[in-house]
Coordinates of C-alpha atoms in Angstrom, one line a residue:
X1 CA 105.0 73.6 114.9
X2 CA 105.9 77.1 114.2
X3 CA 103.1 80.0 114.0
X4 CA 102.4 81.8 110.8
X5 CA 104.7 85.2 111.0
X6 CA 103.0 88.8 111.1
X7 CA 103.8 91.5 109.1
X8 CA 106.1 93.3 111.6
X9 CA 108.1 90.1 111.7
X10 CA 108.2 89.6 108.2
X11 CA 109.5 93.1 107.7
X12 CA 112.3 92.1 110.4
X13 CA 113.6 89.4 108.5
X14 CA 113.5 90.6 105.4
X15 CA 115.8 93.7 107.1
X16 CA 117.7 91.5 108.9
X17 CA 118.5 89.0 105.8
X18 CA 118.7 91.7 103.5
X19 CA 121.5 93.1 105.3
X20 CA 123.5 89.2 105.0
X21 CA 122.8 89.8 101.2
X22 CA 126.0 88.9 99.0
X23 CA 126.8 88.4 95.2
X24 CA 126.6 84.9 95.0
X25 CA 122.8 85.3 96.7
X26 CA 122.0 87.8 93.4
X27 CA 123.6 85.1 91.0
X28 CA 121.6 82.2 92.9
X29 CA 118.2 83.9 92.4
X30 CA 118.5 84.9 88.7
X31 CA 119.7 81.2 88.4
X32 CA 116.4 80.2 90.1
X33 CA 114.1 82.6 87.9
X34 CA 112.4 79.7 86.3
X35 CA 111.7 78.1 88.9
X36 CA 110.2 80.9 91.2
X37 CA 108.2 82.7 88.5
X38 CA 106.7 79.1 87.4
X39 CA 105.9 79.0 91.7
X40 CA 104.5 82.3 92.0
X41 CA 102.5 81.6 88.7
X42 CA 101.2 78.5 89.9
X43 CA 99.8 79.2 93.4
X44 CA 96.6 80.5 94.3
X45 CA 98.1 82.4 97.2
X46 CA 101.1 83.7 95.0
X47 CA 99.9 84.6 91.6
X48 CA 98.5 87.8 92.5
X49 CA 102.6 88.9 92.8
X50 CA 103.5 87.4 89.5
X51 CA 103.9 90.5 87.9
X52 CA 105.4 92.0 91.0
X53 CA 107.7 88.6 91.0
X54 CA 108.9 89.8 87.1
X55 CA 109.6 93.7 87.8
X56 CA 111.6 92.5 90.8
X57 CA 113.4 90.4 88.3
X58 CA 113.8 93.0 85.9
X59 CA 115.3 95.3 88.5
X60 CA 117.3 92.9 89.6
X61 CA 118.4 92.0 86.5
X62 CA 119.1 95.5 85.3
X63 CA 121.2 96.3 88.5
X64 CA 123.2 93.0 88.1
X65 CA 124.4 93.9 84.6
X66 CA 124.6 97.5 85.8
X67 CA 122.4 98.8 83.4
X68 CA 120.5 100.2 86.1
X69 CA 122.2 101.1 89.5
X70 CA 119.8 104.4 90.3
X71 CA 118.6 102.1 93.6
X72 CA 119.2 102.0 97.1
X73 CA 121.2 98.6 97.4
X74 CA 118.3 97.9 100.5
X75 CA 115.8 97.5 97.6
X76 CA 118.4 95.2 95.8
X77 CA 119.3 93.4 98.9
X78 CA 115.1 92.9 100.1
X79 CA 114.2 92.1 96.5
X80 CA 116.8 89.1 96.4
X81 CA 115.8 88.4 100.1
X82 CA 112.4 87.8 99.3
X83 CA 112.9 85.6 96.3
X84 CA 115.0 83.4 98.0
X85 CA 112.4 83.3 100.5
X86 CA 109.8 82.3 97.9
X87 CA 112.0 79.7 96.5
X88 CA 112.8 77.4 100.0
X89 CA 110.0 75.2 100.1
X90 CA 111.0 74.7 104.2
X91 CA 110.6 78.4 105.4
X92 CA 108.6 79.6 108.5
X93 CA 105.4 77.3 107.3
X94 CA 106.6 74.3 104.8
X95 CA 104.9 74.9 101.5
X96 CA 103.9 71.8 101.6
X97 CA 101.2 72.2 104.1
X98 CA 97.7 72.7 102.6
X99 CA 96.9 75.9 102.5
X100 CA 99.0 77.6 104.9
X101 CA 102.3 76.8 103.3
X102 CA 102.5 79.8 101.3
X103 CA 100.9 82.2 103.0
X104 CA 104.0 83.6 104.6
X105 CA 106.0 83.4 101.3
X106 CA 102.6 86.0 100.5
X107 CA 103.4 87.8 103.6
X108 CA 106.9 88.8 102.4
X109 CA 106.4 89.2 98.9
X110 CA 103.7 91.7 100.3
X111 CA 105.9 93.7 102.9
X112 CA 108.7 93.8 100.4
X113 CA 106.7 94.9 98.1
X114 CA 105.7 97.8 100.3
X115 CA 109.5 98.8 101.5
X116 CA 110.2 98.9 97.8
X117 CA 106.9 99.8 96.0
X118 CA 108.8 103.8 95.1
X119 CA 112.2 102.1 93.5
X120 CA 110.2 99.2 91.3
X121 CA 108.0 102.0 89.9
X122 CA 111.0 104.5 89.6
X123 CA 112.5 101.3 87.5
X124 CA 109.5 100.9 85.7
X125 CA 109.5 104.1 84.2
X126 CA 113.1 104.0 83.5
X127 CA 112.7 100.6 81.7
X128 CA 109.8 102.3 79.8
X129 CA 111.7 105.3 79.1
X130 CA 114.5 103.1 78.1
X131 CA 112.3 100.8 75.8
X132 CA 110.3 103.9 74.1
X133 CA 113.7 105.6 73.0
X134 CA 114.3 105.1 69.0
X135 CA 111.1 103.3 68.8
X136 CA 107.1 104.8 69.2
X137 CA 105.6 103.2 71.8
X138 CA 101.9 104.4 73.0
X139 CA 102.2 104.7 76.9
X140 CA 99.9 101.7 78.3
X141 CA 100.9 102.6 81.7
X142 CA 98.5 105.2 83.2
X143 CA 98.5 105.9 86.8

């Protein structure tokens, strides 16, 4: 049976994969936004990330309809790597097994979030930019 992964290794795989990254693996994972929101939502070890999970998805999103292409296609690339990751149910630790099986789906969402942490909030604040122009919108958002 294979050993829970650490973060160094999860950073490895996500550059590795991210690097195999193509078109079709963007189209799959906005096809499969459902279904990984409602699996982030619905785990105790993953719903910390479900707003995480959604500004990936926005970004993603955004990039896809090239709304938004001020990113690094790395970020792109890890973001989609990560999700897909989240989706398999039969990754490093099947998510099936109690209480182990999604803590290395954690472990990536949490080192991708770290490689990309500066390009998701440099998103955010163009989506709020974006969303505040023609309309008056208080800023919510203080950091």
């Amino acid at each position: 049976m294979s050993q829970s992964m650490n973060e160094q290794e999860a950073k490895e795989k996500l550059e590795s994969s991210s690097r195999k990254v193509t078109d079709k693996d963007i189209q799959r994972v906005l096809d499969k936004e459902q279904v990984i929101e409602d699996k982030v939502q619905k785990s105790g070890t993953l719903r910390k990330y479900f707003n995480v999970v959604k500004s990936m998805y926005g970004l993603v999103k955004a990039y896809w309809k090239g709304e938004y292409r001020e990113i690094p296609w790395f970020t792109v690339a890890a973001i989609v790597t990560a999700l897909l990751y989240v989706f398999n149910p039969l990754d490093v630790l099947p998510d099936v097994i109690p209480f182990l099986g999604l803590t290395d789906d954690a472990l990536i969402l949490a080192v991708c979030l770290k490689l990309v942490q500066q390009d998701l909030d440099d998103y955010e604040a163009w989506r709020a930019g974006n969303a505040s122009k023609g309309t008056e919108q208080p800023d919510v958002k203080n950091e």
